[in-house]
PDB file of C-alpha atoms in Angstrom:
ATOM      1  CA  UNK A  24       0.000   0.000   0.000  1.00 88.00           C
ATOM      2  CA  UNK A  25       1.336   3.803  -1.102  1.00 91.00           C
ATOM      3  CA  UNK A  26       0.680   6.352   1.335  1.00 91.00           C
ATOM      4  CA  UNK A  27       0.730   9.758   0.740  1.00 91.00           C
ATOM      5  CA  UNK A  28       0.468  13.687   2.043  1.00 89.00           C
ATOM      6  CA  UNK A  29      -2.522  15.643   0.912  1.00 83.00           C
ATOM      7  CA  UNK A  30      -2.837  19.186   1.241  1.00 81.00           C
ATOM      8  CA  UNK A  31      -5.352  21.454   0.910  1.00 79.00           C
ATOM      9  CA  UNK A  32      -6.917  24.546   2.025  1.00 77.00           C
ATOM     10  CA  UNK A  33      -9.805  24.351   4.684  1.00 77.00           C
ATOM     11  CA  UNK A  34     -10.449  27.917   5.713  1.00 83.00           C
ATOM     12  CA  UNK A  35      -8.926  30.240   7.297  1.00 86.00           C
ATOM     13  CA  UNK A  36     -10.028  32.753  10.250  1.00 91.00           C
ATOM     14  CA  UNK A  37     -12.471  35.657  10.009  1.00 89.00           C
ATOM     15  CA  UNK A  38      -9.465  37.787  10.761  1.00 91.00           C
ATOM     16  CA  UNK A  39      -5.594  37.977  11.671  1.00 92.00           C
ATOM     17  CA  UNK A  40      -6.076  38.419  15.617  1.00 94.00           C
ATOM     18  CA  UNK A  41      -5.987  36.090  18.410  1.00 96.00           C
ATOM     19  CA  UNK A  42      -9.604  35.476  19.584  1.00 97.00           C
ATOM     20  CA  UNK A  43     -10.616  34.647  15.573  1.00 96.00           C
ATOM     21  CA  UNK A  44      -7.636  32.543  14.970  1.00 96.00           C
ATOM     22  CA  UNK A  45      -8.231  30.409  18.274  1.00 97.00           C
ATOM     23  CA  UNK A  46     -11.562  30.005  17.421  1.00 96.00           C
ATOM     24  CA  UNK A  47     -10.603  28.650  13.485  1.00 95.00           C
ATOM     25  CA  UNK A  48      -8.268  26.712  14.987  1.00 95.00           C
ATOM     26  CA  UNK A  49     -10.536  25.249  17.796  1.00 96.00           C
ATOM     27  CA  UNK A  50     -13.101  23.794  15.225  1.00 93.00           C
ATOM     28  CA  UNK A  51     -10.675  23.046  12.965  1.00 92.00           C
ATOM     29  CA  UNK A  52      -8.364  20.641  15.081  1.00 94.00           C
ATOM     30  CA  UNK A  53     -11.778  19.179  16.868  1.00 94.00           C
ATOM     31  CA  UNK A  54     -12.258  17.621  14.038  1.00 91.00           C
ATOM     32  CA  UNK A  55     -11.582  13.359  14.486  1.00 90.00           C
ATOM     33  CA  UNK A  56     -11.131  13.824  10.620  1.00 88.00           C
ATOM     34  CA  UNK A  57      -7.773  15.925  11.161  1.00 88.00           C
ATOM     35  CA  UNK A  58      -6.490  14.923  14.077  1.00 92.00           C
ATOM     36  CA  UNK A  59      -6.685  10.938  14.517  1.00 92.00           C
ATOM     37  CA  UNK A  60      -6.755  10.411  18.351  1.00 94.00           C
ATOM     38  CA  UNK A  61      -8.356   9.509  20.878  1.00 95.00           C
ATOM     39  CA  UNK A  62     -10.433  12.703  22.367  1.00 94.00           C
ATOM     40  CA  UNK A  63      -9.420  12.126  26.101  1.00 96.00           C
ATOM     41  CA  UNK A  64      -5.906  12.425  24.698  1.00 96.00           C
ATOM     42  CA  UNK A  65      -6.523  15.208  22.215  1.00 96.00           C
ATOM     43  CA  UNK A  66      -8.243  17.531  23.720  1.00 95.00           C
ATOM     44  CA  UNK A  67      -7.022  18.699  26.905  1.00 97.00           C
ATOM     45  CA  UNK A  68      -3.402  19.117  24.164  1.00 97.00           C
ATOM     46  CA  UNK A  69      -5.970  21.634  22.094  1.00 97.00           C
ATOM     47  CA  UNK A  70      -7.315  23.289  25.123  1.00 97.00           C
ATOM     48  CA  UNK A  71      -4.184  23.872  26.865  1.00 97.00           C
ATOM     49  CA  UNK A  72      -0.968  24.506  25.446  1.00 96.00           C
ATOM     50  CA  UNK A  73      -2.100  24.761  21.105  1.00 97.00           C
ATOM     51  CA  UNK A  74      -5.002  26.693  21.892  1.00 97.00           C
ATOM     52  CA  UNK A  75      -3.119  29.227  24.319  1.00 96.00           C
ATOM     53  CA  UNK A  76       0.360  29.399  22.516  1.00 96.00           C
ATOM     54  CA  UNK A  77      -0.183  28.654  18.736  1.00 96.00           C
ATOM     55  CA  UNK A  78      -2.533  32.276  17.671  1.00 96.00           C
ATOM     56  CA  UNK A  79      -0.216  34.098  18.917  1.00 96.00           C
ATOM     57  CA  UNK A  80       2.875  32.733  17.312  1.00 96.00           C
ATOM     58  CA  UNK A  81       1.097  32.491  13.725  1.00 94.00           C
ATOM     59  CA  UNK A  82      -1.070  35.895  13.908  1.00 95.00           C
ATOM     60  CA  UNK A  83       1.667  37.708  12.237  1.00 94.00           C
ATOM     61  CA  UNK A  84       2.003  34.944   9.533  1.00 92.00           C
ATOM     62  CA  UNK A  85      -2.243  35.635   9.083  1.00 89.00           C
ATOM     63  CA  UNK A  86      -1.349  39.354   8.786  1.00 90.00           C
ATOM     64  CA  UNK A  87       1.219  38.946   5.985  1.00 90.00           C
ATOM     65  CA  UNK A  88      -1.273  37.386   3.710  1.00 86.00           C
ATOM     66  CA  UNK A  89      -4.380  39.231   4.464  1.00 85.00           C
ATOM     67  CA  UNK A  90      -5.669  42.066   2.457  1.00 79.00           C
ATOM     68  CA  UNK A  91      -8.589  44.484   3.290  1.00 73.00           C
ATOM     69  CA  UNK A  92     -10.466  41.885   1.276  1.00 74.00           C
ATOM     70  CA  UNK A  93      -9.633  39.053   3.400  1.00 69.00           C
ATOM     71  CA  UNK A  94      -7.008  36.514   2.938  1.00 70.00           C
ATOM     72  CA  UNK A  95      -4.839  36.570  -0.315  1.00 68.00           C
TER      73      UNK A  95
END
């Protein structure tokens, strides 16, 4: 059996700040489909240290590609 790495674009947040990116990301990683683990295991991970650290680190990242139109 081949295995293989898709990518592909799911969204992105309403806007380039920290409450908006949590919440994409919140919803986003949630999902069983995109993260493959147990939820006793995954969650408290999301809720604590990705949830708290990660929207800060990549809102400037968000900035560099947003427009006044949204995201590039």
């Amino acid at each position: 059996m081949k295995e293989g790495v898709l990518l592909v674009n799911l969204g992105t947040p309403d806007k380039p700040e920290v409450k908006e990116i949590r919440h994409f990301l919140k919803h986003f990683l949630a999902d069983q489909r995109v993260v493959a683990m147990p939820k006793a295991v995954w969650l408290p991970i999301l809720y604590g240290p990705i949830l708290m650290a990660r929207p800060k680190k990549v809102r400037a990242a968000y900035r560099k590609i947003w427009t006044t139109a949204g995201p590039r």
